[in-house]
mmCIF file of C-alpha atoms and ligand atoms in Angstrom:
data_model
loop_
_atom_site.group_PDB
_atom_site.id
_atom_site.type_symbol
_atom_site.label_atom_id
_atom_site.label_comp_id
_atom_site.label_asym_id
_atom_site.label_seq_id
_atom_site.Cartn_x
_atom_site.Cartn_y
_atom_site.Cartn_z
ATOM 1 C CA UNK A 12 -0.056 -0.015 0.036
ATOM 2 C CA UNK A 13 1.098 3.528 -0.649
ATOM 3 C CA UNK A 14 2.685 5.586 2.132
ATOM 4 C CA UNK A 15 1.323 8.761 3.867
ATOM 5 C CA UNK A 16 4.187 11.351 3.475
ATOM 6 C CA UNK A 17 4.578 14.896 4.748
ATOM 7 C CA UNK A 18 7.699 16.431 3.209
ATOM 8 C CA UNK A 19 9.026 19.887 4.184
ATOM 9 C CA UNK A 20 10.560 21.995 1.425
ATOM 10 C CA UNK A 21 12.682 24.562 3.346
ATOM 11 C CA UNK A 22 13.572 26.229 -0.090
ATOM 12 C CA UNK A 23 16.274 29.015 0.441
ATOM 13 C CA UNK A 24 15.569 29.506 4.163
ATOM 14 C CA UNK A 25 17.497 28.920 7.438
ATOM 15 C CA UNK A 26 21.186 29.192 7.826
ATOM 16 C CA UNK A 27 23.073 26.010 8.745
ATOM 17 C CA UNK A 28 22.784 26.521 12.545
ATOM 18 C CA UNK A 29 19.101 27.320 12.260
ATOM 19 C CA UNK A 30 18.508 24.370 10.037
ATOM 20 C CA UNK A 31 20.049 21.970 12.455
ATOM 21 C CA UNK A 32 18.013 23.425 15.267
ATOM 22 C CA UNK A 33 14.842 22.953 13.179
ATOM 23 C CA UNK A 34 15.713 19.365 12.342
ATOM 24 C CA UNK A 35 16.350 18.664 16.090
ATOM 25 C CA UNK A 36 13.039 20.312 17.068
ATOM 26 C CA UNK A 37 11.196 18.163 14.492
ATOM 27 C CA UNK A 38 12.863 14.959 15.740
ATOM 28 C CA UNK A 39 11.928 15.836 19.280
ATOM 29 C CA UNK A 40 8.194 15.765 18.652
ATOM 30 C CA UNK A 41 5.887 12.811 18.728
ATOM 31 C CA UNK A 42 5.147 11.635 15.185
ATOM 32 C CA UNK A 43 2.255 9.378 14.420
ATOM 33 C CA UNK A 44 3.316 6.004 13.163
ATOM 34 C CA UNK A 45 1.185 6.226 10.030
ATOM 35 C CA UNK A 46 3.338 8.937 8.352
ATOM 36 C CA UNK A 47 6.765 9.293 6.858
ATOM 37 C CA UNK A 48 8.310 12.781 7.411
ATOM 38 C CA UNK A 49 10.943 14.121 5.184
ATOM 39 C CA UNK A 50 13.085 17.257 5.550
ATOM 40 C CA UNK A 51 14.232 18.709 2.226
ATOM 41 C CA UNK A 52 16.962 21.143 3.129
ATOM 42 C CA UNK A 53 19.459 23.286 1.147
ATOM 43 C CA UNK A 54 22.403 21.292 -0.100
ATOM 44 C CA UNK A 55 24.884 22.631 2.426
ATOM 45 C CA UNK A 56 22.750 21.546 5.283
ATOM 46 C CA UNK A 57 22.346 17.928 4.269
ATOM 47 C CA UNK A 58 25.358 16.480 5.985
ATOM 48 C CA UNK A 59 24.843 18.204 9.311
ATOM 49 C CA UNK A 60 21.110 17.759 9.389
ATOM 50 C CA UNK A 61 21.692 14.089 8.525
ATOM 51 C CA UNK A 62 23.572 13.716 11.919
ATOM 52 C CA UNK A 63 20.830 15.598 13.740
ATOM 53 C CA UNK A 64 17.998 13.301 12.574
ATOM 54 C CA UNK A 65 17.327 10.947 15.535
ATOM 55 C CA UNK A 66 13.630 9.986 14.895
ATOM 56 C CA UNK A 67 13.061 6.767 12.908
ATOM 57 C CA UNK A 68 10.104 8.357 11.152
ATOM 58 C CA UNK A 69 12.162 11.323 9.730
ATOM 59 C CA UNK A 70 14.109 11.172 6.436
ATOM 60 C CA UNK A 71 16.395 13.594 4.659
ATOM 61 C CA UNK A 72 16.020 15.078 1.111
ATOM 62 C CA UNK A 73 17.586 17.605 -1.252
ATOM 63 C CA UNK A 74 15.565 20.136 -3.277
ATOM 64 C CA UNK A 75 17.289 19.662 -6.657
ATOM 65 C CA UNK A 76 20.198 17.790 -8.280
ATOM 66 C CA UNK A 77 22.461 18.166 -11.333
ATOM 67 C CA UNK A 78 21.499 16.734 -14.699
ATOM 68 C CA UNK A 79 25.029 15.378 -15.167
ATOM 69 C CA UNK A 80 26.902 12.552 -13.418
ATOM 70 C CA UNK A 81 30.066 14.446 -12.456
ATOM 71 C CA UNK A 82 32.823 16.712 -13.898
ATOM 72 C CA UNK A 83 33.379 20.244 -14.901
ATOM 73 C CA UNK A 84 29.915 21.723 -13.952
ATOM 74 C CA UNK A 85 30.809 24.552 -11.578
ATOM 75 C CA UNK A 86 28.257 25.099 -8.876
ATOM 76 C CA UNK A 87 26.350 21.923 -9.433
ATOM 77 C CA UNK A 88 25.665 19.027 -6.902
ATOM 78 C CA UNK A 89 25.305 15.497 -8.291
ATOM 79 C CA UNK A 90 22.853 12.799 -7.129
ATOM 80 C CA UNK A 91 25.814 10.738 -5.983
ATOM 81 C CA UNK A 92 26.989 13.595 -3.691
ATOM 82 C CA UNK A 93 23.431 13.900 -2.250
ATOM 83 C CA UNK A 94 23.389 10.235 -1.624
ATOM 84 C CA UNK A 95 26.735 10.436 0.259
ATOM 85 C CA UNK A 96 25.249 12.766 2.855
ATOM 86 C CA UNK A 97 22.765 10.260 3.984
ATOM 87 C CA UNK A 98 19.823 11.806 2.193
ATOM 88 C CA UNK A 99 17.368 9.485 0.572
ATOM 89 C CA UNK A 100 14.977 11.756 -1.334
ATOM 90 C CA UNK A 101 15.326 14.496 -3.987
ATOM 91 C CA UNK A 102 12.622 17.066 -5.010
ATOM 92 C CA UNK A 103 12.621 17.453 -8.768
ATOM 93 C CA UNK A 104 10.664 19.822 -11.018
ATOM 94 C CA UNK A 105 9.567 22.195 -8.404
ATOM 95 C CA UNK A 106 7.639 25.076 -10.122
ATOM 96 C CA UNK A 107 10.270 27.541 -8.899
ATOM 97 C CA UNK A 108 12.946 25.502 -10.687
ATOM 98 C CA UNK A 109 10.856 25.418 -13.818
ATOM 99 C CA UNK A 110 10.064 29.122 -13.685
ATOM 100 C CA UNK A 111 13.278 30.770 -12.445
ATOM 101 C CA UNK A 112 15.822 28.195 -13.792
ATOM 102 C CA UNK A 113 14.054 27.129 -16.977
ATOM 103 C CA UNK A 114 13.955 23.493 -16.157
ATOM 104 C CA UNK A 115 12.041 21.620 -18.894
ATOM 105 C CA UNK A 116 10.268 18.287 -18.874
ATOM 106 C CA UNK A 117 13.098 16.714 -20.938
ATOM 107 C CA UNK A 118 15.865 18.023 -18.496
ATOM 108 C CA UNK A 119 13.808 16.700 -15.561
ATOM 109 C CA UNK A 120 13.605 13.259 -17.346
ATOM 110 C CA UNK A 121 17.496 13.211 -17.191
ATOM 111 C CA UNK A 122 17.597 14.246 -13.581
ATOM 112 C CA UNK A 123 15.038 11.612 -12.601
ATOM 113 C CA UNK A 124 17.195 8.881 -14.180
ATOM 114 C CA UNK A 125 20.219 9.966 -12.246
ATOM 115 C CA UNK A 126 18.337 10.205 -8.938
ATOM 116 C CA UNK A 127 17.066 6.655 -9.469
ATOM 117 C CA UNK A 128 20.369 5.368 -10.618
ATOM 118 C CA UNK A 129 21.752 6.481 -7.242
ATOM 119 C CA UNK A 130 19.136 4.686 -5.298
ATOM 120 C CA UNK A 131 17.400 7.938 -4.167
ATOM 121 C CA UNK A 132 13.619 8.600 -4.298
ATOM 122 C CA UNK A 133 12.537 11.464 -6.547
ATOM 123 C CA UNK A 134 9.648 13.597 -5.229
ATOM 124 C CA UNK A 135 8.562 14.716 -8.671
ATOM 125 C CA UNK A 136 6.604 17.998 -8.793
ATOM 126 C CA UNK A 137 3.913 18.875 -11.316
ATOM 127 C CA UNK A 138 1.289 21.605 -11.534
ATOM 128 C CA UNK A 139 -0.415 24.283 -13.543
ATOM 129 C CA UNK A 140 -0.181 28.039 -13.432
ATOM 130 C CA UNK A 141 -3.229 30.178 -12.863
ATOM 131 C CA UNK A 142 -3.936 30.973 -16.552
ATOM 132 C CA UNK A 143 -3.844 27.249 -17.307
ATOM 133 C CA UNK A 144 -6.413 26.525 -14.617
ATOM 134 C CA UNK A 145 -8.696 29.437 -15.663
ATOM 135 C CA UNK A 146 -8.625 28.202 -19.231
ATOM 136 C CA UNK A 147 -9.439 24.666 -18.196
ATOM 137 C CA UNK A 148 -6.128 23.258 -19.370
ATOM 138 C CA UNK A 149 -4.871 21.950 -15.873
ATOM 139 C CA UNK A 150 -5.621 18.324 -16.417
ATOM 140 C CA UNK A 151 -3.785 18.398 -19.830
ATOM 141 C CA UNK A 152 -0.784 20.220 -18.267
ATOM 142 C CA UNK A 153 -0.204 17.695 -15.457
ATOM 143 C CA UNK A 154 -0.654 14.785 -17.717
ATOM 144 C CA UNK A 155 1.857 16.202 -20.186
ATOM 145 C CA UNK A 156 4.342 16.907 -17.389
ATOM 146 C CA UNK A 157 4.110 13.294 -16.288
ATOM 147 C CA UNK A 158 4.245 11.799 -19.794
ATOM 148 C CA UNK A 159 7.123 13.888 -21.005
ATOM 149 C CA UNK A 160 9.399 13.467 -17.936
ATOM 150 C CA UNK A 161 8.463 10.114 -16.534
ATOM 151 C CA UNK A 162 6.708 7.779 -18.906
ATOM 152 C CA UNK A 163 9.875 6.462 -20.489
ATOM 153 C CA UNK A 164 10.759 4.771 -17.078
ATOM 154 C CA UNK A 165 10.099 1.061 -16.591
ATOM 155 C CA UNK A 166 7.254 0.152 -14.300
ATOM 156 C CA UNK A 167 9.769 -0.966 -11.691
ATOM 157 C CA UNK A 168 11.458 2.558 -11.720
ATOM 158 C CA UNK A 169 8.198 4.385 -11.879
ATOM 159 C CA UNK A 170 7.027 2.557 -8.696
ATOM 160 C CA UNK A 171 9.864 4.132 -6.716
ATOM 161 C CA UNK A 172 8.649 7.726 -7.270
ATOM 162 C CA UNK A 173 6.613 10.019 -5.130
ATOM 163 C CA UNK A 174 4.569 12.567 -7.118
ATOM 164 C CA UNK A 175 3.719 15.967 -5.751
ATOM 165 C CA UNK A 176 0.928 17.973 -7.271
ATOM 166 C CA UNK A 177 1.528 21.759 -6.637
ATOM 167 C CA UNK A 178 -0.744 24.251 -8.358
ATOM 168 C CA UNK A 179 1.579 27.226 -8.872
ATOM 169 C CA UNK A 180 -1.332 29.618 -7.980
ATOM 170 C CA UNK A 181 -1.433 28.056 -4.453
ATOM 171 C CA UNK A 182 2.247 28.300 -3.803
ATOM 172 C CA UNK A 183 3.152 30.762 -1.112
ATOM 173 C CA UNK A 184 -0.053 32.684 -1.851
ATOM 174 C CA UNK A 185 -2.332 31.548 1.089
ATOM 175 C CA UNK A 186 -4.748 30.357 -1.645
ATOM 176 C CA UNK A 187 -5.063 26.722 -1.133
ATOM 177 C CA UNK A 188 -6.788 24.352 -3.560
ATOM 178 C CA UNK A 189 -10.065 23.279 -2.012
ATOM 179 C CA UNK A 190 -10.182 19.643 -0.884
ATOM 180 C CA UNK A 191 -12.502 18.983 -3.841
ATOM 181 C CA UNK A 192 -10.073 20.566 -6.348
ATOM 182 C CA UNK A 193 -7.181 18.556 -4.902
ATOM 183 C CA UNK A 194 -9.071 15.262 -4.937
ATOM 184 C CA UNK A 195 -10.324 15.865 -8.557
ATOM 185 C CA UNK A 196 -6.884 16.472 -9.962
ATOM 186 C CA UNK A 197 -5.129 13.767 -7.861
ATOM 187 C CA UNK A 198 -7.547 11.252 -9.298
ATOM 188 C CA UNK A 199 -6.800 12.468 -12.817
ATOM 189 C CA UNK A 200 -3.173 12.016 -12.067
ATOM 190 C CA UNK A 201 -3.593 8.523 -10.609
ATOM 191 C CA UNK A 202 -5.783 7.497 -13.626
ATOM 192 C CA UNK A 203 -3.095 8.809 -16.037
ATOM 193 C CA UNK A 204 -0.425 6.674 -14.191
ATOM 194 C CA UNK A 205 -2.778 3.699 -14.376
ATOM 195 C CA UNK A 206 -3.288 4.177 -18.047
ATOM 196 C CA UNK A 207 0.442 3.748 -18.567
ATOM 197 C CA UNK A 208 1.579 1.394 -15.785
ATOM 198 C CA UNK A 209 -1.671 -0.216 -14.615
ATOM 199 C CA UNK A 210 -3.904 -0.019 -11.648
ATOM 200 C CA UNK A 211 -1.506 -1.680 -9.119
ATOM 201 C CA UNK A 212 1.373 0.735 -9.751
ATOM 202 C CA UNK A 213 -1.017 3.713 -9.763
ATOM 203 C CA UNK A 214 -2.626 2.586 -6.460
ATOM 204 C CA UNK A 215 0.821 2.171 -4.811
ATOM 205 C CA UNK A 216 2.031 5.737 -5.876
ATOM 206 C CA UNK A 217 1.967 8.338 -3.225
ATOM 207 C CA UNK A 218 0.632 11.652 -4.569
ATOM 208 C CA UNK A 219 1.189 14.645 -2.361
ATOM 209 C CA UNK A 220 -0.543 17.970 -2.399
ATOM 210 C CA UNK A 221 1.540 21.247 -2.079
ATOM 211 C CA UNK A 222 0.477 24.906 -2.050
ATOM 212 C CA UNK A 223 -0.418 26.893 1.150
ATOM 213 C CA UNK A 224 -1.048 23.589 3.035
ATOM 214 C CA UNK A 225 -0.936 24.397 6.733
ATOM 215 C CA UNK A 226 -1.905 23.165 10.121
ATOM 216 C CA UNK A 227 -5.436 24.415 9.764
ATOM 217 C CA UNK A 228 -6.293 22.875 6.331
ATOM 218 C CA UNK A 229 -4.131 19.676 6.251
ATOM 219 C CA UNK A 230 -6.596 17.349 7.842
ATOM 220 C CA UNK A 231 -9.337 18.150 5.279
ATOM 221 C CA UNK A 232 -6.928 17.902 2.302
ATOM 222 C CA UNK A 233 -5.463 14.584 3.515
ATOM 223 C CA UNK A 234 -8.894 13.135 4.082
ATOM 224 C CA UNK A 235 -9.404 12.700 0.378
ATOM 225 C CA UNK A 236 -8.789 9.133 -0.954
ATOM 226 C CA UNK A 237 -6.242 10.295 -3.530
ATOM 227 C CA UNK A 238 -4.336 12.823 -1.458
ATOM 228 C CA UNK A 239 -1.458 10.921 0.350
ATOM 229 C CA UNK A 240 0.075 13.750 2.106
ATOM 230 C CA UNK A 241 1.741 17.056 1.532
ATOM 231 C CA UNK A 242 4.772 19.000 0.275
ATOM 232 C CA UNK A 243 4.958 21.822 2.683
ATOM 233 C CA UNK A 244 6.801 25.210 2.211
ATOM 234 C CA UNK A 245 6.221 27.976 4.614
ATOM 235 C CA UNK A 246 4.610 25.865 7.269
ATOM 236 C CA UNK A 247 7.696 23.550 7.351
ATOM 237 C CA UNK A 248 9.848 26.168 8.829
ATOM 238 C CA UNK A 249 8.128 25.880 12.285
ATOM 239 C CA UNK A 250 8.422 22.539 14.004
ATOM 240 C CA UNK A 251 5.070 22.797 15.784
ATOM 241 C CA UNK A 252 3.160 23.593 12.579
ATOM 242 C CA UNK A 253 4.906 21.110 10.507
ATOM 243 C CA UNK A 254 4.346 18.253 12.992
ATOM 244 C CA UNK A 255 0.639 19.215 13.335
ATOM 245 C CA UNK A 256 0.393 18.685 9.592
ATOM 246 C CA UNK A 257 2.278 15.425 9.749
ATOM 247 C CA UNK A 258 -0.099 14.141 12.420
ATOM 248 C CA UNK A 259 -3.090 15.078 10.410
ATOM 249 C CA UNK A 260 -3.928 11.663 8.890
HETATM 250 P P1 LIG B 5 3.940 26.917 0.534
HETATM 251 O O1 LIG B 5 3.509 25.787 1.446
HETATM 252 O O2 LIG B 5 4.782 27.883 1.199
HETATM 253 O O3 LIG B 5 2.773 27.446 -0.273
HETATM 254 O O4 LIG B 5 4.887 26.228 -0.597
HETATM 255 C C1 LIG B 5 4.544 24.971 -1.161
HETATM 256 C C2 LIG B 5 5.698 24.480 -1.895
HETATM 257 O O5 LIG B 5 6.104 25.023 -2.900
HETATM 258 C C3 LIG B 5 6.285 23.272 -1.453
HETATM 259 O O6 LIG B 5 7.220 22.743 -2.380
#
């Protein structure tokens, strides 16, 4: 059966010392045993945060990785380097990477292969911008993102992924998708996965919701049959709020 997951995407927040403190605070809380918690930190935090993780429900992730194996790529961080810190997850295709760093579906296909080749789990983000939703293209957009980046994977590799649906209009805006909107599109995503890989693979894929998910709305969002948890930005920066979200199943 698929896992319930709550992943915190710290984005470009917290210096190293603050990050270690936050990880310790999260690990010190009581976490329900029906959820996997992931801390996705900036690259330079990974190794120290890895040592600070003392709770068996808490795992470590990065927010991006290079599209190359190794070599003369100044400023880049490879999947193998991420793996060597003790991290086990990597966020790929976040809308901020797509918008500000021009990451395309094809580039993300390459990154996904490298992450999988290193035994790490991609948390693969998809989602539409406001104009796409308003013009009724949101289902097509998320299906295209899945198809173009992921549908060349074998069923075995696809089964290792976590998918995160993050409507761009809901990220950092305080405007959350309604539980009905989230369920509707998560079902479309799961059906699209089933059309390619079959019902068993689709039923076993965790699909997370992200976009202004907080301690007050997580319960209602996670109550939907096709919403298997959340990818949390702002609310992951406070241990109490984040753990309230994690304990919302
Ligand atoms: P917010 O929770 O701050 O809206 O961010 C969501 C997000 O982008 C998580 O990756």
